[in-house]
Coordinates of C-alpha atoms and ligand atoms in Angstrom, one line a residue:
M23 CA 228.3 165.1 244.8
I24 CA 228.0 161.4 245.4
R25 CA 225.8 159.8 242.7
N26 CA 223.8 156.7 243.7
D27 CA 223.9 155.4 240.2
K28 CA 225.4 152.0 240.8
I29 CA 223.4 150.8 243.7
T30 CA 219.7 150.1 244.6
P31 CA 217.8 151.6 247.5
E32 CA 218.0 149.8 250.9
G33 CA 215.4 147.0 251.1
T34 CA 215.3 146.5 247.3
G35 CA 217.6 144.6 245.0
D36 CA 218.2 143.0 241.6
L37 CA 217.2 139.4 241.2
L38 CA 219.6 137.4 239.0
F39 CA 219.0 134.2 237.2
R40 CA 218.5 131.6 239.9
E41 CA 216.7 134.1 242.1
C42 CA 214.3 134.8 239.3
E43 CA 213.9 131.2 238.6
A44 CA 213.2 130.5 242.3
Q45 CA 210.6 133.3 242.5
N46 CA 209.0 132.1 239.2
A47 CA 208.9 128.5 240.5
V48 CA 207.0 129.6 243.7
I49 CA 204.6 131.8 241.6
G50 CA 204.0 128.9 239.3
L51 CA 203.2 126.5 242.1
L52 CA 200.8 129.0 243.7
R53 CA 199.2 129.9 240.4
G54 CA 198.5 126.2 239.9
V55 CA 196.8 125.9 243.3
F56 CA 194.7 129.1 242.8
E57 CA 193.6 128.5 239.2
K58 CA 192.6 124.9 239.9
R59 CA 190.2 126.3 242.5
G60 CA 188.6 128.8 240.1
Y61 CA 190.5 132.0 241.0
R62 CA 191.2 134.5 238.3
E63 CA 194.1 136.9 238.1
V64 CA 193.9 140.7 238.5
R65 CA 196.6 143.3 238.8
T66 CA 196.2 146.7 240.4
P67 CA 198.5 149.7 239.7
G68 CA 201.7 150.3 241.6
L69 CA 200.6 153.8 242.3
E70 CA 197.4 154.6 244.1
F71 CA 195.9 157.8 245.5
Y72 CA 197.0 158.1 249.1
D73 CA 193.3 158.5 250.0
V74 CA 192.7 154.8 249.2
F75 CA 194.8 153.9 252.2
S76 CA 194.1 156.8 254.5
S77 CA 190.4 156.1 255.3
K78 CA 189.2 156.7 258.8
A79 CA 190.4 153.2 259.8
A80 CA 194.0 154.3 258.9
Y81 CA 195.0 150.7 258.0
Y82 CA 198.6 151.7 257.2
R83 CA 200.7 154.1 259.2
P84 CA 201.4 157.1 257.0
E85 CA 205.2 156.9 257.8
S86 CA 205.4 153.3 256.4
M87 CA 204.2 154.4 252.9
Y88 CA 206.3 155.8 250.1
K89 CA 204.6 159.0 248.9
L90 CA 204.8 161.2 245.8
T91 CA 202.5 163.5 243.8
D92 CA 200.9 163.2 240.4
N93 CA 200.9 165.7 237.6
R94 CA 198.2 167.7 239.4
G95 CA 200.0 167.8 242.7
R96 CA 197.7 165.2 244.3
L97 CA 199.2 162.8 246.9
L98 CA 200.0 159.3 245.6
T99 CA 201.4 156.3 247.4
V100 CA 203.3 153.3 246.1
R101 CA 201.0 150.5 247.0
P102 CA 201.8 149.1 250.5
D103 CA 199.2 146.3 250.3
S104 CA 197.1 144.5 247.7
T105 CA 193.9 143.7 249.5
I106 CA 192.9 147.4 249.9
P107 CA 193.4 148.2 246.2
I108 CA 191.5 145.0 245.3
A109 CA 188.6 146.1 247.5
R110 CA 188.7 149.5 245.7
M111 CA 188.7 147.8 242.3
T112 CA 185.9 145.3 243.2
A113 CA 183.7 148.0 244.7
T114 CA 184.0 150.0 241.4
K115 CA 185.0 147.9 238.4
L116 CA 183.2 144.8 239.5
K117 CA 180.2 146.4 241.1
G118 CA 177.1 144.4 240.6
S119 CA 179.0 141.2 239.5
A120 CA 177.6 137.8 240.4
L121 CA 178.9 136.8 243.8
P122 CA 181.1 135.3 245.1
I123 CA 184.0 136.7 243.2
R124 CA 187.3 134.7 243.2
I125 CA 190.4 136.7 242.6
Y126 CA 194.1 136.1 242.8
Y127 CA 197.1 138.4 242.3
A128 CA 200.9 138.3 242.2
Q129 CA 202.4 141.8 242.6
Q130 CA 204.9 143.7 244.7
V131 CA 204.0 145.8 247.7
F132 CA 206.3 148.5 249.1
R133 CA 206.8 149.4 252.7
R134 CA 209.3 151.7 254.3
Q135 CA 211.4 149.8 256.8
P136 CA 213.7 151.0 259.6
A137 CA 217.3 151.5 258.3
L138 CA 219.9 148.7 258.4
R139 CA 217.7 146.0 259.8
G140 CA 217.8 143.7 256.7
K141 CA 214.1 144.0 256.0
R142 CA 212.6 144.1 252.6
A143 CA 211.0 147.3 251.4
E144 CA 209.8 145.6 248.2
I145 CA 207.9 142.4 248.7
M146 CA 206.5 140.1 246.1
Q147 CA 203.0 139.0 247.4
M148 CA 200.7 136.5 246.0
G149 CA 197.3 135.8 247.4
I150 CA 193.6 135.2 246.9
E151 CA 190.4 137.0 247.9
L152 CA 187.0 135.4 248.1
I153 CA 184.5 138.3 248.0
G154 CA 180.8 138.3 248.6
D155 CA 180.4 135.2 250.7
S156 CA 180.1 135.3 254.5
S157 CA 179.5 131.5 255.0
F158 CA 181.6 129.2 257.0
D159 CA 182.3 127.3 253.8
S160 CA 184.1 130.3 252.3
D161 CA 186.5 130.4 255.3
A162 CA 187.0 126.7 254.9
E163 CA 187.7 127.1 251.2
I164 CA 190.3 129.8 251.8
L165 CA 192.1 127.9 254.6
G166 CA 192.1 124.7 252.4
A167 CA 193.7 126.7 249.6
A168 CA 196.3 128.2 252.0
A169 CA 197.2 124.8 253.5
E170 CA 197.5 123.2 250.1
A171 CA 199.6 126.1 248.8
L172 CA 201.9 126.0 251.8
A173 CA 202.4 122.3 251.5
V174 CA 203.2 122.6 247.8
C175 CA 205.7 125.5 248.3
A176 CA 207.3 124.6 251.6
P177 CA 207.9 120.9 252.0
S178 CA 209.8 121.6 255.2
P179 CA 207.7 121.3 258.4
F180 CA 205.3 124.1 258.4
R181 CA 202.7 125.4 260.8
I182 CA 199.4 127.1 260.2
E183 CA 198.0 129.0 263.2
I184 CA 194.5 130.3 263.5
G185 CA 193.0 132.9 265.8
H186 CA 189.9 135.0 266.1
V187 CA 190.4 138.8 266.4
G188 CA 186.7 139.1 267.4
V189 CA 187.6 137.7 270.8
F190 CA 190.2 140.4 271.5
N191 CA 187.9 143.1 270.0
R192 CA 185.0 142.0 272.1
L193 CA 187.0 142.0 275.3
M194 CA 188.5 145.4 274.5
S195 CA 185.0 146.8 273.9
L196 CA 184.0 145.6 277.3
L197 CA 187.1 147.0 279.0
E198 CA 186.9 150.5 280.4
A199 CA 190.3 152.0 279.6
G200 CA 191.8 154.9 277.8
P201 CA 193.1 154.7 274.2
E202 CA 196.8 154.6 275.3
E203 CA 196.1 151.8 277.8
K204 CA 194.2 149.9 275.1
E205 CA 197.1 150.4 272.7
S206 CA 199.6 149.0 275.2
I207 CA 197.3 146.0 276.0
H208 CA 197.2 145.3 272.2
R209 CA 201.0 145.5 271.9
H210 CA 201.6 143.3 274.9
I211 CA 199.2 140.6 273.8
A212 CA 200.8 140.6 270.3
A213 CA 204.3 140.3 271.9
K214 CA 203.2 137.7 274.4
N215 CA 204.6 140.0 277.0
Y216 CA 202.9 138.4 280.0
A217 CA 204.6 140.6 282.6
A218 CA 203.8 143.9 281.1
L219 CA 200.3 142.8 280.2
G220 CA 199.7 141.9 283.8
D221 CA 201.0 145.3 284.9
V222 CA 198.7 147.2 282.6
L223 CA 195.6 145.2 283.6
E224 CA 196.3 145.4 287.3
G225 CA 193.6 147.4 288.9
A226 CA 191.3 147.2 285.9
R227 CA 187.7 147.7 287.1
Q228 CA 186.2 144.7 285.3
S229 CA 188.3 141.9 286.8
D230 CA 186.5 139.3 284.7
V231 CA 187.4 141.0 281.4
A232 CA 191.0 141.6 282.7
D233 CA 191.3 137.9 283.6
M234 CA 190.3 136.9 280.1
L235 CA 192.6 139.5 278.4
R236 CA 195.5 138.4 280.6
A237 CA 195.0 134.8 279.5
L238 CA 194.7 135.5 275.8
P239 CA 198.4 135.3 274.7
G240 CA 198.8 132.0 276.7
L241 CA 195.8 130.4 274.9
F242 CA 198.2 129.1 272.4
G243 CA 199.1 125.6 271.2
G244 CA 197.1 122.6 270.0
A245 CA 193.5 121.5 270.8
E246 CA 194.2 122.2 274.5
A247 CA 194.1 125.9 273.7
L248 CA 190.5 125.5 272.6
R249 CA 189.6 123.5 275.7
E250 CA 191.2 126.1 278.0
A251 CA 189.4 128.9 276.1
R252 CA 186.0 127.1 276.6
A253 CA 186.6 126.8 280.3
L254 CA 187.8 130.5 280.5
F255 CA 184.8 132.0 278.6
R256 CA 182.1 129.8 280.2
G257 CA 179.4 131.8 281.9
R258 CA 181.3 135.1 281.5
D259 CA 180.1 136.5 278.3
P260 CA 177.3 135.7 275.8
V261 CA 179.2 136.4 272.6
L262 CA 182.6 134.8 273.2
P263 CA 181.4 131.1 273.1
N264 CA 180.0 131.6 269.5
M265 CA 183.4 132.9 268.3
L266 CA 185.1 129.9 270.0
A267 CA 182.6 127.5 268.4
Y268 CA 183.5 129.0 265.0
L269 CA 187.2 128.5 265.6
E270 CA 186.5 124.9 266.7
R271 CA 184.7 124.2 263.4
V272 CA 187.7 125.7 261.5
Y273 CA 190.0 123.6 263.5
E274 CA 188.0 120.4 262.7
I275 CA 188.1 121.3 259.0
L276 CA 191.9 121.6 259.1
R277 CA 192.3 118.4 261.0
G278 CA 190.2 116.8 258.3
L279 CA 192.8 117.9 255.7
D280 CA 195.3 115.7 257.4
L281 CA 197.1 118.7 259.0
K282 CA 196.7 117.6 262.5
D283 CA 200.1 118.3 264.0
R284 CA 200.6 121.4 261.8
I285 CA 197.7 123.5 263.1
M286 CA 198.1 125.7 266.1
I287 CA 195.6 128.0 267.8
D288 CA 196.6 131.4 269.1
F289 CA 194.1 133.7 270.7
G290 CA 196.9 136.2 271.0
L291 CA 197.1 136.5 267.2
V292 CA 196.2 140.2 267.1
N293 CA 199.0 141.8 265.2
Q294 CA 197.4 141.5 261.8
A295 CA 196.3 144.3 259.5
E296 CA 193.6 146.2 261.2
Y297 CA 190.9 145.4 258.6
Y298 CA 190.5 141.7 259.7
S299 CA 187.3 141.2 261.5
S300 CA 187.1 137.6 262.8
L301 CA 189.1 134.6 261.7
V302 CA 192.8 135.3 261.2
F303 CA 195.6 132.9 260.3
K304 CA 199.3 132.8 259.7
G305 CA 201.7 130.3 258.2
Y306 CA 205.3 129.6 259.2
T307 CA 208.1 127.5 257.6
A308 CA 211.5 126.4 259.0
S309 CA 213.4 128.5 256.4
S310 CA 211.9 131.9 257.4
G311 CA 212.1 133.7 260.7
D312 CA 208.8 135.5 260.1
A313 CA 205.3 134.5 258.8
V314 CA 205.2 133.6 255.1
L315 CA 201.4 133.6 255.0
S316 CA 199.0 136.0 256.5
G317 CA 195.2 136.1 256.1
G318 CA 191.7 136.2 257.5
R319 CA 188.2 137.5 257.1
Y320 CA 187.7 141.3 256.6
D321 CA 184.0 142.0 256.4
G322 CA 184.2 145.7 257.1
L323 CA 186.7 146.8 254.6
F324 CA 184.4 147.3 251.6
K325 CA 182.3 149.8 253.6
D326 CA 185.2 152.2 253.1
F327 CA 184.4 152.0 249.4
G328 CA 180.7 152.3 249.7
E329 CA 179.8 148.6 249.4
D330 CA 178.8 146.0 252.0
L331 CA 180.5 142.9 251.0
P332 CA 181.9 140.1 253.2
A333 CA 185.3 138.9 252.2
T334 CA 188.1 136.6 253.2
G335 CA 191.6 136.0 251.8
F336 CA 195.3 135.7 252.3
A337 CA 198.7 136.7 251.0
F338 CA 202.0 134.7 250.7
H339 CA 205.4 136.4 251.1
V340 CA 206.7 135.0 247.8
D341 CA 210.3 136.2 248.4
A342 CA 210.5 134.3 251.7
L343 CA 209.2 131.1 250.0
A344 CA 211.6 131.6 247.1
D345 CA 214.5 132.0 249.6
G346 CA 213.5 128.6 251.1
H347 CA 213.4 127.2 247.6
L348 CA 216.9 128.4 246.8
Q349 CA 218.2 127.1 250.2
R350 CA 216.9 123.7 249.5
S351 CA 218.3 123.5 246.0
R352 CA 221.7 124.8 247.2
A353 CA 221.7 122.2 250.0
A354 CA 220.8 119.4 247.5
A355 CA 223.6 120.6 245.1
D356 CA 226.2 120.7 248.0
A357 CA 225.2 117.3 249.5
P358 CA 228.0 114.7 249.1
P359 CA 227.1 111.5 247.2
A360 CA 225.3 109.1 249.6
A361 CA 228.1 106.5 249.6
S362 CA 230.8 108.9 250.8
A363 CA 228.5 110.9 253.1
A364 CA 230.5 111.6 256.3
P365 CA 228.5 111.4 259.5
K366 CA 226.8 114.8 260.0
S367 CA 227.1 116.5 263.4
A368 CA 223.5 117.1 264.6
A369 CA 222.3 120.6 264.1
P370 CA 221.3 122.3 267.4
R371 CA 217.6 122.0 268.2
L372 CA 217.6 125.4 269.8
R373 CA 219.9 128.3 269.5
I374 CA 220.0 131.0 272.2
A375 CA 221.7 134.4 271.9
L376 CA 223.0 135.7 275.2
T377 CA 224.0 139.3 275.7
K378 CA 227.7 139.2 276.6
G379 CA 229.2 141.5 279.2
R380 CA 227.2 142.8 282.2
L381 CA 224.3 140.3 281.9
E382 CA 226.3 137.3 280.9
G383 CA 227.4 136.2 284.4
E384 CA 223.9 136.4 285.9
V385 CA 222.2 134.6 283.0
V386 CA 224.8 131.8 282.9
E387 CA 224.3 131.3 286.6
M388 CA 220.5 131.0 286.0
L389 CA 221.1 128.4 283.4
R390 CA 223.4 126.5 285.7
A391 CA 220.9 126.7 288.5
A392 CA 218.2 125.4 286.1
G393 CA 220.3 122.3 285.6
Y394 CA 222.1 123.0 282.3
D395 CA 225.8 122.1 281.9
V396 CA 227.3 125.6 281.4
G397 CA 230.9 124.3 281.5
P398 CA 231.7 125.5 278.0
L399 CA 230.3 128.9 278.8
Q400 CA 232.5 129.3 281.8
T401 CA 235.7 128.3 279.9
K402 CA 234.8 129.9 276.6
G403 CA 238.0 131.8 275.9
R404 CA 237.3 133.8 272.7
R405 CA 234.7 131.4 271.3
L406 CA 231.3 132.9 270.5
L407 CA 229.3 129.7 269.6
L408 CA 229.1 127.3 272.5
P409 CA 227.1 124.1 273.0
M410 CA 225.4 123.2 276.3
P411 CA 226.3 119.5 276.3
G412 CA 223.5 117.0 276.2
T413 CA 220.7 119.5 275.6
G414 CA 220.7 120.2 271.9
I415 CA 221.1 123.8 272.8
E416 CA 223.8 126.1 271.3
V417 CA 224.6 129.4 272.9
V418 CA 225.7 132.4 270.9
L419 CA 227.3 135.3 272.7
A420 CA 226.6 138.7 271.1
K421 CA 226.2 142.4 271.8
A422 CA 222.7 143.3 273.1
A423 CA 221.4 145.0 269.9
D424 CA 222.7 142.1 267.9
V425 CA 220.8 139.6 270.1
I426 CA 217.6 141.2 268.9
T427 CA 218.7 141.2 265.3
Y428 CA 219.6 137.5 265.3
V429 CA 216.3 136.6 267.0
E430 CA 214.2 138.8 264.8
H431 CA 215.7 137.2 261.7
G432 CA 215.2 133.7 263.2
V433 CA 218.9 132.6 263.0
C434 CA 218.6 132.4 266.8
D435 CA 215.4 131.0 268.3
V436 CA 215.7 132.6 271.7
G437 CA 217.5 135.7 273.1
V438 CA 218.3 137.1 276.5
V439 CA 218.6 140.8 276.4
G440 CA 217.9 143.9 278.6
K441 CA 214.7 145.8 278.3
D442 CA 216.8 148.9 277.7
T443 CA 217.9 147.5 274.3
I444 CA 214.4 146.2 273.5
A445 CA 212.9 149.6 274.2
E446 CA 215.5 151.3 272.1
Q447 CA 215.5 148.9 269.2
G448 CA 211.9 147.7 269.0
G449 CA 211.3 144.9 266.4
V450 CA 208.9 142.0 266.1
Y451 CA 209.4 139.0 268.4
Y452 CA 207.8 137.6 271.5
E453 CA 209.0 138.9 274.9
I454 CA 207.8 136.0 277.1
L455 CA 209.7 136.3 280.3
D456 CA 211.1 138.9 282.7
L457 CA 214.2 137.0 284.1
G458 CA 214.4 139.3 287.1
V459 CA 218.1 139.9 286.7
G460 CA 220.1 142.8 285.3
K461 CA 217.8 145.1 287.1
C462 CA 218.4 148.8 286.7
R463 CA 216.4 151.8 285.5
F464 CA 216.3 154.4 282.8
A465 CA 216.7 157.9 284.2
L466 CA 217.2 161.5 283.2
A467 CA 220.2 162.9 285.0
A468 CA 222.0 166.2 285.1
R469 CA 224.7 168.0 287.1
A470 CA 223.8 167.8 290.8
G471 CA 221.9 170.9 291.8
A472 CA 221.3 172.0 288.2
D473 CA 217.8 173.2 287.2
F474 CA 217.3 171.0 284.2
Y475 CA 213.8 172.2 283.4
G476 CA 214.6 175.9 284.1
G477 CA 214.9 178.6 281.4
F478 CA 213.3 178.8 277.9
G479 CA 215.9 177.4 275.6
A480 CA 215.6 173.9 274.1
K481 CA 217.7 171.4 276.2
R482 CA 220.4 169.2 274.9
V483 CA 220.3 165.6 276.0
A484 CA 223.1 163.1 275.4
T485 CA 222.3 159.4 275.4
K486 CA 223.0 155.9 274.1
Y487 CA 219.3 155.5 273.8
P488 CA 218.0 158.2 271.3
N489 CA 214.7 156.5 270.6
V490 CA 213.8 156.0 274.2
A491 CA 214.9 159.5 275.1
A492 CA 213.0 161.0 272.1
A493 CA 209.8 159.1 272.9
W494 CA 209.9 160.0 276.6
F495 CA 210.4 163.7 275.9
E496 CA 207.7 163.6 273.2
S497 CA 205.3 162.1 275.7
K498 CA 206.0 165.1 278.0
G499 CA 205.4 167.4 275.0
M500 CA 209.0 168.7 275.5
D501 CA 211.2 169.8 272.6
V502 CA 214.8 168.6 273.2
E503 CA 217.8 168.2 271.0
I504 CA 219.2 164.7 271.3
I505 CA 222.8 163.8 270.8
R506 CA 223.9 160.2 270.3
I507 CA 226.9 159.2 272.4
E508 CA 228.2 155.7 272.4
G509 CA 229.5 155.3 276.0
S510 CA 230.5 157.0 279.2
V511 CA 227.6 159.3 278.5
E512 CA 228.1 161.0 281.9
L513 CA 231.0 163.0 280.2
A514 CA 228.6 165.0 278.0
P515 CA 227.2 167.3 280.7
L516 CA 230.6 167.5 282.4
L517 CA 232.3 168.7 279.2
G518 CA 229.4 171.1 278.5
L519 CA 228.1 169.2 275.4
A520 CA 224.7 168.6 277.0
D521 CA 222.4 169.8 279.7
G522 CA 221.5 166.3 280.8
I523 CA 221.7 162.6 279.9
V524 CA 219.2 159.7 279.5
D525 CA 220.9 156.6 280.6
I526 CA 220.6 153.4 282.6
V527 CA 221.4 153.7 286.3
E528 CA 222.2 150.6 288.4
S529 CA 224.0 151.4 291.6
G530 CA 224.1 155.1 290.9
N531 CA 227.9 155.1 291.5
T532 CA 228.8 156.5 288.1
L533 CA 226.5 159.4 288.5
R534 CA 227.6 160.1 292.0
E535 CA 231.3 159.9 291.3
N536 CA 230.9 162.3 288.4
G537 CA 228.8 164.9 290.3
L538 CA 225.5 164.1 288.5
A539 CA 222.1 163.3 290.0
V540 CA 218.9 161.7 288.8
I541 CA 216.3 164.3 287.8
E542 CA 213.5 161.9 286.9
E543 CA 213.1 158.1 286.7
I544 CA 211.8 156.9 283.3
R545 CA 211.2 153.2 283.6
A546 CA 212.5 150.0 285.2
V547 CA 214.8 147.7 283.2
S548 CA 215.6 144.0 283.5
A549 CA 216.7 141.1 281.4
R550 CA 214.0 139.5 279.2
M551 CA 213.7 136.2 277.3
I552 CA 212.7 137.0 273.7
V553 CA 211.7 134.4 271.1
N554 CA 211.6 134.5 267.3
V555 CA 208.0 134.4 266.1
A556 CA 208.4 131.4 263.7
S557 CA 210.5 129.4 266.3
M558 CA 207.7 129.9 268.8
K559 CA 205.4 128.0 266.5
L560 CA 207.9 125.4 265.2
K561 CA 209.7 124.6 268.5
K562 CA 207.1 125.4 271.1
K563 CA 207.9 122.4 273.2
E564 CA 211.6 123.1 273.5
I565 CA 211.0 126.8 274.1
D566 CA 208.3 126.2 276.7
A567 CA 210.6 123.8 278.5
L568 CA 213.5 126.3 278.6
A569 CA 211.2 129.1 279.8
A570 CA 209.7 126.9 282.5
K571 CA 213.2 126.1 283.8
L572 CA 214.3 129.7 283.8
Q573 CA 211.0 130.7 285.4
G574 CA 211.7 128.2 288.1
V575 CA 215.0 129.7 289.1
R576 CA 214.0 133.3 288.6
A577 CA 214.7 135.7 291.4
G578 CA 211.5 137.0 293.1
Ligands
PRP12 C1 226.3 151.9 282.1 C2 225.6 153.2 282.1 C3 226.2 154.0 283.2 C4 226.6 152.9 284.2 C5 225.5 152.9 285.3 O1 227.5 152.0 281.4 O2 225.7 153.8 280.8 O3 227.3 154.7 282.7 O4 226.6 151.7 283.5 O5 225.9 151.9 286.3 P1 225.9 152.4 287.8 O6 224.7 153.1 288.2 O7 226.0 151.0 288.6 O8 227.2 153.2 288.0 P2 228.4 150.8 281.0 O9 229.2 150.3 282.2 O10 227.6 149.7 280.4 O11 229.5 151.4 280.1 P3 229.4 152.5 279.0 O12 229.0 153.8 279.6 O13 230.8 152.7 278.5 O14 228.5 152.1 277.9

């Protein structure tokens, strides 16, 4: 038997010396900011009853929580979040205390992550909660603390973005649509997937509401986003202008803190924990591909614990800040003495990952048509990192699945990848443009003339896309056995390994020449431009310019 006695579980790890020092340094800086503002520390247990997190609102998906049982067989979870246990604690231990209550915490949370994606399962979080105050001043206080803490911990250029989930919630309550449709609208707004959002909203009965929902992810940027929102909401709904006015006040407060160029507004900021009720915000730094700060107002959460207390707060991802801290101290240690400093080659302003192979030619042609010098891409030899001269853009050539990985981690700002790989791999990034090339479709195919759905036995399906296939058969309520095949999937039914395949079909030649035929189409596929979440905030101008040029040469 293999004993896992010398390694740590995926997503966790030992911290040694400098790593501990970096984490402690960040915690010390944050502690200073919080305590100066009158916040006092609490700590909740690492183990909580599962019921704390499984209220009717189902804030955390059951599959993302680590579960075990106590000595009486009751279900426990390793805390996936700190705000919910603090709400439980406040509603019980601090019941009847003078309000508002100012609390801070520094403790790990644990969340199951997909395998082999380089994501942390154990995350050190540090944050504050201001409980029992619904005034505008309390939001201003929280945002002021967040901004100061971010400036202290992340001297690199940072951004704070603010949004209002009330706008999205209001529009969704007005929209007549089924839960699945609403779920996909939510997903597409969070991913800034304008094309898919447009498709779902097409034909919506309330065209006014659909118009506003369609515009939400694009209401993103500086003060102009507020102006555009004002024009969009005018005369269309009695509630939305109040929410907008609130956000305008928050924006003014932040401007007053001398954060003018570092604040962004995003009405598409809806992918927060579900308990947020109005103001939401996130923070981004140049050294992390994901948000390092996440917070907002959560006035409804305490009701789950029998209290009615307004509250607002945020959490920092301490490990991400500590990584930045380490990177900076390593860079400072490696820097040559000023006198002998050799001229540094300028770092690329934007790095794009292109899927090599099938898509490559069509996308390089689009870049050429858009006016970029693609010479190095056309004469690349075996090189994988290629500059586009005079643009500050560097192109990385990678396999489709790796394009997503590089973009998700923020080592590439932008990626071009097929929707087939996006559907298979998932992940968190923006999917901002359908490039209209690399068009094909997902289909279920089997031997020509075979009755795939006939008989009672469970079918076997071979595929390079097990997640897509499993989700599709699940949606049909059909039990199938899925076998993963890496390529030339058409062989599987021919050799008798499977009854059918789920694969992409372009010309249909491979199917025809091997005696197979499409049984059912699953979905259309084409190349998409995807963008790292933090890059979208820190390099919006460059990314918008690239997207506009590609949009300009996009085939119909
Ligand atoms: C893809 C796909 C099909 C074929 C479809 O394979 O898996 O086999 O292309 O294209 P068609 O409809 O135009 O014939 P790919 O060429 O990427 O190679 P692989 O099967 O080895 O992965």
